[in-house]
Amino acid sequence: MQRKIAVIDDEERFLDLFKKILTSRIGNIEVATYRKAKDALNDLLRKDFDLIITDLMMPEMDGLELLRKAKEAKPNATIIVLTGYPSIETSVTAMKEGAYDYVEKPINNDALVIKVNKALERAQLLRERENLSQIVQGRRFEIIGTSKAIQTVKQLVEKVAPQPVSVLIEGESGTGKELVARRIHLLSPRRSSSFVAVNCAAIPEGLFESELFGHRRGSFTGAVSERKGLFEEADSGTLFLDEVDSVPKESQGKLLRAIEMGEIRAIGSDKPRFVDTRIIAATKKNLLSLAQSGQFREDLYYRLNVVKIKIPPLRERREDIPQLAYYFLKIYSQKLGKNVTKISDSFMRSLISRRWEGNIRELENLIAMEVALSDSDTLRGSYSETTLPNETEFSGNITYKQAREEFDKSYIRSVLARTGWNISKAAKLAGMKRQSLQYIMKKYGIRRDENI
Ligand SMILES: Nc1ncnc2c1ncn2[C@@H]1O[C@H](COP(=O)(O)OP(=O)(O)OP(=O)(O)O)[C@@H](O)[C@H]1O
Ligand SMILES: [Mg+2]
């Protein structure tokens, strides 16, 4: 994986020298140089640099201030400071402020290379440790739900993640398409490289290719500096093409080529470059029918759709609602420093019966708002209108038996969740015998999710 290094020094000749030494003696790196700390800071906060090397004495913002600000935003950042000679004191201050190491000027090339290699190793270790601990805690990008539909999604995610194939994710707004994409990346061998997400519908007209494949300086009006495309940013990682149905027709051929051959060509450049970028695409539409009606290139459709993951809307898996509600309740109570632990029965009933046009995002936002405004340990839905199941919800294509089953599943889940999955307590709360509760649980396959 290519490692990114930022070097900040107000003297141009030093920057040139650094770039030359580092790129010639250390493999697989990319060096960005800055003469002004202010410009650097903007990028440092936005991008993920593996290593930052900064001079200490600079006009305007000095290196120490840059160090503090970078550390504040990214406590794990690995930073080497450059100190002019008699400044043991400033290097000590810099180390206290969290610098990883310092290099004295005039630079001794060998010492520099050794220190940079060591720092890059540390950065890599930190990144892996962070990813691992998030996986172990199971917190990051956790897909919650025990409905059959979401179980199928989870199984597919685990199966497809380690393989180098494209994945197409289909689902309504807020169903968890990006979550699934990130989870796949995290479970793949690419996890320590970048996950780059781009919303194809949000790219201004005419800029799609420059955004994805990059451009050379001056290749068109407005191309004031060279820009790397997202395919390259995600090299050896994953590129998430959200709303892929919006890729302009005239660019679809180039996209196909990039995916098929890993070959990209920056605008204004005649040299092709090769990248190893995994593509995960998402859409709210039915891409196959767009392909069949000629609005989307069919060959591109098949290239993206090696594996398809369809995420069903929340209203088709209502039995997941209690668990999701409690999951978000826990997250937002923690985040907002509140001690809310329960959801009232009537609020839960109302949650289960809503239309959820905005799917899980809407549920998450609603719980977040209720938690933020609540001043007791129980959410009662006081701040969101609590309509009871309206007729249209259940009318039409659902039988009484199905509706009743839905209710049973949701109700039992909510009772169990409230009692921390203690079956005796739950049975008592529900006013039923322990055996009856166990019978219902078995009948519907209701089990506690391991990660909650
Ligand atoms: N099964 C799930 N378990 C836990 N959280 C979920 C689940 N599905 C979605 N979420 C959460 O719901 C929110 C919306 O999900 P996400 O952004 O992935 O949806 P999306 O399908 O990409 O939506 P859009 O089409 O609007 O971009 C996120 O905060 C996500 O973490
Ligand atoms: Mg999304």
Coordinates of C-alpha atoms and ligand atoms in Angstrom, one line a residue:
M1 CA 0.0 0.0 0.0
Q2 CA 1.2 3.5 -0.8
R3 CA 2.1 5.5 2.3
K4 CA 1.5 9.2 2.4
I5 CA 3.9 11.6 3.9
A6 CA 3.5 15.4 4.3
V7 CA 6.6 17.6 4.6
I8 CA 6.3 21.2 5.7
D9 CA 9.2 23.6 5.5
D10 CA 9.3 27.2 4.5
E11 CA 12.4 26.7 2.4
E12 CA 11.8 25.4 -1.1
R13 CA 15.2 23.8 -1.4
F14 CA 14.7 21.7 1.7
L15 CA 11.4 20.5 0.4
D16 CA 13.0 19.4 -2.9
L17 CA 15.8 17.7 -1.1
F18 CA 13.4 15.8 1.2
K19 CA 11.3 14.7 -1.7
K20 CA 14.3 13.4 -3.5
I21 CA 15.9 11.6 -0.6
L22 CA 12.6 10.0 0.6
T23 CA 11.3 8.9 -2.7
S24 CA 14.7 7.5 -3.9
R25 CA 15.4 5.6 -0.7
I26 CA 12.0 4.5 0.6
G27 CA 9.7 2.4 -1.5
N28 CA 6.0 2.8 -2.0
I29 CA 5.5 6.3 -0.7
E30 CA 4.0 9.5 -1.9
V31 CA 5.3 12.8 -0.6
A32 CA 3.2 16.0 -0.5
T33 CA 5.2 19.2 0.3
Y34 CA 4.0 22.5 1.8
R35 CA 5.7 25.8 2.3
K36 CA 3.0 27.2 4.6
A37 CA 1.9 25.5 7.7
K38 CA -1.6 26.9 7.2
D39 CA -2.0 25.2 3.8
A40 CA -0.6 22.0 5.3
L41 CA -3.0 22.0 8.2
N42 CA -6.0 22.1 5.9
D43 CA -4.9 19.0 4.2
L44 CA -3.7 17.3 7.4
L45 CA -7.2 17.5 8.8
R46 CA -8.9 16.3 5.6
K47 CA -6.6 13.5 4.5
D48 CA -5.0 10.6 6.2
F49 CA -1.3 11.0 6.2
D50 CA 0.8 8.2 7.6
L51 CA 3.5 10.6 8.6
I52 CA 4.0 14.3 8.9
I53 CA 7.5 15.9 8.9
T54 CA 7.5 19.5 9.9
D55 CA 10.1 22.2 10.4
L56 CA 9.7 24.1 13.7
M57 CA 10.8 27.6 12.8
M58 CA 8.5 29.0 10.2
P59 CA 6.9 32.4 9.7
E60 CA 3.1 32.8 10.4
M61 CA 2.2 29.5 12.0
D62 CA 5.2 27.7 13.4
G63 CA 5.8 24.0 13.6
L64 CA 4.9 23.7 17.2
E65 CA 1.5 25.2 16.7
L66 CA 0.9 23.0 13.7
L67 CA 1.9 20.0 15.8
R68 CA -0.6 20.9 18.5
K69 CA -3.4 21.5 16.1
A70 CA -2.7 18.2 14.2
K71 CA -2.5 16.2 17.4
E72 CA -5.7 17.8 18.7
A73 CA -7.6 16.6 15.6
K74 CA -5.8 13.3 15.3
P75 CA -4.2 12.2 18.5
N76 CA -2.6 9.2 16.7
A77 CA -0.9 11.2 14.0
T78 CA 2.8 10.3 13.7
I79 CA 4.9 13.5 13.5
I80 CA 8.6 14.1 13.1
V81 CA 9.9 17.6 13.8
L82 CA 13.0 19.2 12.2
T83 CA 15.2 21.2 14.5
G84 CA 17.8 23.7 13.6
Y85 CA 20.9 23.3 15.8
P86 CA 21.1 24.8 19.1
S87 CA 17.5 23.9 20.0
I88 CA 17.5 20.9 22.2
E89 CA 14.9 22.7 24.2
T90 CA 12.4 23.1 21.4
S91 CA 12.8 19.5 20.4
V92 CA 12.1 18.5 24.0
T93 CA 9.0 20.7 24.0
A94 CA 7.9 19.1 20.7
M95 CA 8.3 15.6 22.1
K96 CA 6.2 16.6 25.1
E97 CA 3.5 17.9 22.7
G98 CA 3.4 14.5 21.1
A99 CA 6.0 14.5 18.4
Y100 CA 7.1 11.0 17.7
D101 CA 10.7 11.9 16.9
Y102 CA 13.0 14.7 15.8
V103 CA 15.7 15.1 13.2
E104 CA 18.4 17.7 13.4
K105 CA 19.4 20.1 10.7
P106 CA 21.6 19.9 8.8
I107 CA 20.1 16.6 7.7
N108 CA 22.0 13.4 7.8
N109 CA 20.4 11.4 5.0
D110 CA 20.9 8.0 6.6
A111 CA 19.6 9.1 10.0
L112 CA 16.6 10.6 8.3
V113 CA 15.8 7.5 6.3
I114 CA 16.1 5.3 9.4
K115 CA 13.8 7.5 11.4
V116 CA 11.2 7.8 8.7
N117 CA 11.1 4.1 8.2
K118 CA 10.6 3.6 11.9
A119 CA 7.8 6.2 12.0
L120 CA 6.1 4.6 9.0
E121 CA 6.2 1.3 10.8
R122 CA 4.6 2.8 13.9
A123 CA 1.8 4.4 11.8
Q124 CA 1.0 1.1 10.1
L125 CA 0.9 -0.7 13.4
L126 CA -1.4 1.9 14.9
R127 CA -3.7 1.8 12.0
E128 CA -3.9 -2.0 12.1
R129 CA -4.4 -2.0 15.9
E130 CA -7.2 0.5 15.6
N131 CA -9.0 -1.5 12.9
L132 CA -8.6 -4.7 14.8
S133 CA -9.9 -3.3 18.1
Q134 CA -12.9 -2.0 16.3
I135 CA -13.5 -5.4 14.8
V136 CA -13.0 -7.1 18.1
Q137 CA -15.3 -4.7 19.9
G138 CA -17.7 -5.4 17.0
R139 CA -18.8 -1.8 17.2
R140 CA -17.7 -0.4 14.0
F141 CA -20.1 -0.8 11.1
E142 CA -22.1 -3.5 12.9
I143 CA -25.1 -4.7 11.0
I144 CA -27.9 -5.1 13.5
G145 CA -30.9 -7.3 13.0
T146 CA -32.1 -10.9 13.3
S147 CA -34.7 -11.0 10.6
K148 CA -34.2 -13.6 7.9
A149 CA -33.7 -10.8 5.4
I150 CA -30.8 -9.1 7.2
Q151 CA -29.2 -12.5 8.2
T152 CA -29.0 -13.2 4.5
V153 CA -27.3 -9.8 3.9
K154 CA -24.8 -10.5 6.7
Q155 CA -23.9 -13.9 5.4
L156 CA -23.3 -12.5 1.9
V157 CA -21.2 -9.7 3.3
E158 CA -19.0 -12.2 5.1
K159 CA -18.7 -14.5 2.1
V160 CA -17.9 -11.9 -0.4
A161 CA -15.6 -9.6 1.7
P162 CA -12.4 -11.5 1.3
Q163 CA -12.8 -12.0 -2.4
P164 CA -11.6 -9.5 -5.0
V165 CA -14.9 -9.1 -6.8
S166 CA -17.2 -6.1 -7.4
V167 CA -20.3 -5.9 -5.4
L168 CA -23.6 -4.1 -6.3
I169 CA -25.8 -3.0 -3.3
E170 CA -29.4 -2.2 -4.0
G171 CA -31.8 -0.7 -1.4
E172 CA -34.0 2.3 -0.6
S173 CA -32.7 5.4 1.0
G174 CA -31.4 4.8 4.5
T175 CA -31.4 1.0 4.4
G176 CA -27.7 0.7 5.2
K177 CA -26.0 0.5 1.8
E178 CA -23.0 2.5 2.8
L179 CA -22.8 0.6 6.1
V180 CA -22.7 -2.7 4.2
A181 CA -20.0 -1.4 1.9
R182 CA -17.8 -0.3 4.8
R183 CA -18.3 -3.6 6.5
I184 CA -17.2 -5.4 3.4
H185 CA -14.1 -3.3 3.3
L186 CA -13.4 -3.8 7.0
L187 CA -13.7 -7.6 6.6
S188 CA -11.5 -7.7 3.5
P189 CA -7.7 -8.0 3.3
R190 CA -7.8 -4.4 2.1
R191 CA -8.8 -3.1 5.5
S192 CA -5.6 -1.2 6.2
S193 CA -5.9 0.7 2.9
S194 CA -8.4 3.5 2.2
F195 CA -12.1 3.2 1.8
V196 CA -13.0 6.1 -0.5
A197 CA -16.7 7.0 -0.9
V198 CA -18.0 9.1 -3.8
N199 CA -21.6 10.0 -4.5
C200 CA -21.8 9.9 -8.3
A201 CA -25.0 12.1 -8.3
A202 CA -23.2 14.9 -6.5
I203 CA -20.3 15.3 -9.0
P204 CA -20.9 18.5 -11.1
E205 CA -21.6 17.9 -14.8
G206 CA -18.5 17.4 -16.9
L207 CA -16.2 16.7 -13.9
F208 CA -16.9 13.0 -13.5
E209 CA -13.7 11.8 -15.3
S210 CA -11.5 14.3 -13.7
E211 CA -12.8 13.4 -10.2
L212 CA -12.4 9.6 -10.8
F213 CA -9.3 9.5 -12.9
G214 CA -7.5 12.7 -12.1
H215 CA -6.2 15.5 -14.3
R216 CA -2.9 17.1 -15.2
R217 CA -2.3 20.7 -14.5
G218 CA -3.8 23.0 -17.2
S219 CA -5.6 20.2 -18.9
F220 CA -8.8 22.3 -18.9
T221 CA -10.0 25.6 -17.6
G222 CA -10.0 25.4 -13.8
A223 CA -7.4 22.6 -13.6
V224 CA -5.0 24.9 -11.8
S225 CA -3.0 22.1 -10.3
E226 CA -2.5 18.4 -10.8
R227 CA -5.1 16.3 -9.1
K228 CA -5.1 12.6 -8.3
G229 CA -8.3 10.7 -9.1
L230 CA -10.3 8.8 -6.6
F231 CA -9.4 5.5 -8.3
E232 CA -5.8 6.2 -7.4
E233 CA -6.7 7.5 -3.9
A234 CA -8.4 4.1 -3.3
D235 CA -5.5 2.1 -4.8
S236 CA -5.2 -1.2 -3.0
G237 CA -8.3 -0.3 -1.1
T238 CA -12.0 0.1 -1.9
L239 CA -13.8 2.7 -4.0
F240 CA -17.5 3.1 -3.1
L241 CA -19.5 4.4 -6.0
D242 CA -22.7 5.6 -4.5
E243 CA -25.7 6.3 -6.7
V244 CA -23.9 4.6 -9.6
D245 CA -26.9 5.0 -11.8
S246 CA -26.0 8.7 -12.1
V247 CA -22.6 8.0 -13.9
P248 CA -22.9 10.0 -17.1
K249 CA -23.5 7.9 -20.2
E250 CA -20.4 9.2 -21.9
S251 CA -18.1 8.2 -19.0
Q252 CA -19.5 4.7 -18.5
G253 CA -17.1 3.2 -21.1
K254 CA -14.1 4.6 -19.3
L255 CA -15.4 3.4 -16.0
L256 CA -15.8 -0.1 -17.4
R257 CA -12.2 -0.1 -18.7
A258 CA -10.9 1.1 -15.3
I259 CA -12.7 -1.7 -13.5
E260 CA -11.9 -4.4 -16.0
M261 CA -8.3 -3.6 -16.6
G262 CA -7.4 -1.5 -13.6
E263 CA -6.2 1.0 -16.2
I264 CA -6.8 4.7 -15.7
R265 CA -5.7 7.8 -17.7
A266 CA -5.7 11.2 -16.1
I267 CA -7.2 14.0 -18.2
G268 CA -4.4 15.7 -20.2
S269 CA -2.0 12.8 -19.8
D270 CA -1.1 10.3 -22.4
K271 CA 0.3 7.7 -20.0
P272 CA -2.0 5.1 -18.6
R273 CA -1.6 4.1 -14.9
F274 CA -2.5 0.9 -13.3
V275 CA -4.4 0.6 -10.1
D276 CA -5.7 -2.2 -7.9
T277 CA -9.0 -0.8 -6.7
R278 CA -11.9 -2.8 -5.5
I279 CA -15.3 -1.4 -6.6
I280 CA -18.4 -1.5 -4.5
A281 CA -21.4 0.3 -6.1
A282 CA -24.7 1.2 -4.7
T283 CA -28.0 2.3 -6.1
K284 CA -31.6 3.1 -5.0
K285 CA -32.8 2.2 -8.5
N286 CA -33.3 -1.1 -10.3
L287 CA -30.1 -1.0 -12.3
L288 CA -30.9 -4.0 -14.4
S289 CA -34.0 -2.4 -15.8
L290 CA -32.1 0.8 -16.5
A291 CA -29.6 -1.4 -18.4
Q292 CA -32.4 -3.2 -20.3
S293 CA -34.0 0.1 -21.3
G294 CA -30.6 1.4 -22.6
Q295 CA -30.1 4.1 -19.9
F296 CA -27.1 2.3 -18.4
R297 CA -24.4 0.3 -20.3
E298 CA -25.3 -3.3 -20.0
D299 CA -21.7 -4.5 -20.0
L300 CA -20.9 -2.1 -17.1
Y301 CA -24.0 -3.4 -15.2
Y302 CA -22.7 -6.9 -15.4
R303 CA -19.2 -5.9 -14.4
L304 CA -20.5 -4.2 -11.3
N305 CA -23.0 -6.9 -10.5
V306 CA -20.7 -9.8 -9.9
V307 CA -22.4 -10.2 -6.6
K308 CA -25.6 -8.4 -5.7
I309 CA -26.7 -7.6 -2.2
K310 CA -30.3 -6.4 -1.9
I311 CA -31.2 -4.7 1.3
P312 CA -34.9 -4.9 2.0
P313 CA -36.7 -1.8 3.4
L314 CA -37.3 -1.7 7.1
R315 CA -41.1 -2.1 6.8
E316 CA -40.5 -5.6 5.4
R317 CA -38.5 -6.6 8.4
R318 CA -40.3 -5.0 11.3
E319 CA -39.1 -7.6 13.7
D320 CA -35.7 -5.9 13.6
I321 CA -37.1 -2.6 14.9
P322 CA -37.0 -3.3 18.7
Q323 CA -33.4 -4.4 18.5
L324 CA -32.4 -1.5 16.3
A325 CA -34.2 0.9 18.6
Y326 CA -32.4 -0.4 21.6
Y327 CA -29.1 -0.4 19.7
F328 CA -29.4 3.3 18.9
L329 CA -30.8 4.0 22.4
K330 CA -27.6 2.7 23.8
I331 CA -25.3 4.5 21.4
Y332 CA -27.0 7.9 21.8
S333 CA -27.4 7.6 25.6
Q334 CA -23.7 7.1 25.8
K335 CA -22.8 9.8 23.2
L336 CA -25.1 12.3 24.9
G337 CA -24.2 11.4 28.4
K338 CA -27.7 10.4 29.3
N339 CA -29.0 7.5 31.3
V340 CA -31.9 6.3 29.2
T341 CA -32.2 2.6 29.3
K342 CA -35.8 1.7 28.4
I343 CA -38.4 2.3 25.7
S344 CA -42.1 2.4 26.8
D345 CA -44.4 -0.3 25.4
S346 CA -46.6 2.2 23.7
F347 CA -43.7 4.0 22.0
M348 CA -42.3 0.7 20.9
R349 CA -45.6 -0.3 19.4
S350 CA -45.7 3.0 17.5
L351 CA -42.2 2.4 16.3
I352 CA -43.0 -1.0 15.1
S353 CA -46.0 0.2 13.1
R354 CA -44.6 3.3 11.4
R355 CA -44.1 3.5 7.6
W356 CA -40.4 4.2 7.8
E357 CA -40.0 5.8 4.4
G358 CA -36.5 6.9 5.4
N359 CA -35.8 3.4 6.8
I360 CA -33.1 2.9 9.4
R361 CA -31.7 6.4 9.1
E362 CA -35.1 7.8 10.0
L363 CA -35.3 5.4 13.0
E364 CA -31.8 6.4 14.1
N365 CA -32.6 10.1 13.9
L366 CA -35.8 9.7 15.8
I367 CA -34.2 7.8 18.6
A368 CA -31.3 10.3 18.8
M369 CA -33.8 13.2 19.1
E370 CA -35.9 11.4 21.7
V371 CA -32.8 10.6 23.8
A372 CA -31.5 14.2 23.5
L373 CA -34.7 15.6 24.8
S374 CA -35.6 13.0 27.4
D375 CA -35.2 13.6 31.0
S376 CA -36.1 10.2 32.5
D377 CA -34.7 6.7 32.0
T378 CA -37.5 5.7 29.7
L379 CA -38.2 6.9 26.1
R380 CA -41.9 7.5 25.7
G381 CA -41.9 9.1 22.3
S382 CA -43.2 12.4 23.7
Y383 CA -41.4 14.4 21.1
S384 CA -42.5 12.5 18.0
E385 CA -46.1 12.1 17.1
T386 CA -47.3 8.7 18.3
T387 CA -49.9 7.4 15.9
L388 CA -51.1 3.9 16.3
P389 CA -50.9 1.5 13.4
N390 CA -52.9 3.1 10.7
E391 CA -55.1 1.1 8.5
T392 CA -53.1 1.5 5.4
E393 CA -50.2 -0.1 7.0
F394 CA -51.9 -3.4 7.5
S395 CA -54.5 -3.2 4.8
G396 CA -54.2 -5.1 1.5
N397 CA -51.7 -7.8 1.2
I398 CA -51.2 -8.9 4.8
T399 CA -53.4 -11.5 6.4
Y400 CA -54.6 -11.4 10.0
K401 CA -52.3 -14.3 10.7
Q402 CA -49.2 -12.6 9.3
A403 CA -50.0 -9.3 11.1
R404 CA -50.4 -11.2 14.3
E405 CA -47.1 -13.0 13.8
E406 CA -45.4 -9.7 13.2
F407 CA -46.8 -8.3 16.4
D408 CA -45.8 -11.4 18.4
K409 CA -42.2 -11.3 17.2
S410 CA -41.8 -7.6 17.8
Y411 CA -43.5 -7.7 21.2
I412 CA -41.5 -10.6 22.5
R413 CA -38.3 -9.1 21.3
S414 CA -39.1 -5.8 23.0
V415 CA -40.0 -7.5 26.3
L416 CA -36.8 -9.6 26.1
A417 CA -34.7 -6.5 25.3
R418 CA -36.2 -4.7 28.3
T419 CA -35.2 -7.4 30.7
G420 CA -31.7 -7.9 29.3
W421 CA -32.9 -11.2 27.8
N422 CA -33.7 -12.7 31.1
I423 CA -36.5 -15.2 30.1
S424 CA -38.1 -15.5 33.6
K425 CA -38.3 -11.8 34.0
A426 CA -39.5 -11.3 30.5
A427 CA -42.3 -13.9 31.0
K428 CA -43.4 -12.2 34.2
L429 CA -43.5 -8.8 32.5
A430 CA -45.5 -10.2 29.6
G431 CA -47.9 -12.0 32.0
M432 CA -47.2 -15.4 30.5
K433 CA -45.6 -18.7 31.5
R434 CA -42.0 -19.2 31.0
Q435 CA -42.7 -22.2 28.8
S436 CA -45.1 -20.3 26.6
L437 CA -42.5 -17.6 26.1
Q438 CA -39.9 -20.2 25.2
Y439 CA -42.3 -21.8 22.8
I440 CA -42.9 -18.6 21.0
M441 CA -39.2 -17.8 20.9
K442 CA -38.5 -21.2 19.4
K443 CA -41.3 -20.9 16.9
Y444 CA -40.0 -17.6 15.5
G445 CA -36.4 -18.3 16.0
I446 CA -36.0 -15.4 18.3
R447 CA -32.4 -15.4 19.7
R448 CA -30.3 -12.8 21.4
D449 CA -27.8 -11.2 19.0
E450 CA -24.3 -12.0 20.3
N451 CA -23.0 -8.5 19.8
I452 CA -25.5 -6.6 21.8
Ligands
LIG1 N1 -28.6 -3.0 10.0 C1 -28.2 -1.9 10.6 N2 -27.6 -1.9 11.8 C2 -27.2 -0.8 12.4 N3 -27.2 0.4 11.9 C3 -27.7 0.5 10.6 C4 -28.2 -0.6 9.9 N4 -28.6 -0.2 8.7 C5 -28.3 1.1 8.7 N5 -27.8 1.6 9.8 C6 -27.5 3.0 10.1 O1 -28.4 3.8 9.5 C7 -27.8 5.0 8.9 C8 -28.1 5.0 7.4 O2 -27.4 4.0 6.8 P1 -26.6 4.2 5.4 O3 -26.0 5.6 5.4 O4 -25.6 3.1 5.2 O5 -27.8 4.1 4.4 P2 -27.8 4.3 2.8 O6 -28.5 3.1 2.3 O7 -26.4 4.5 2.3 O8 -28.7 5.6 2.6 P3 -28.8 6.6 1.3 O9 -29.3 5.8 0.2 O10 -29.7 7.6 1.8 O11 -27.4 7.1 1.1 C9 -26.4 4.9 9.3 O12 -26.1 5.6 10.4 C10 -26.1 3.4 9.5 O13 -25.0 3.2 10.4
MG2 MG -25.6 6.3 1.4

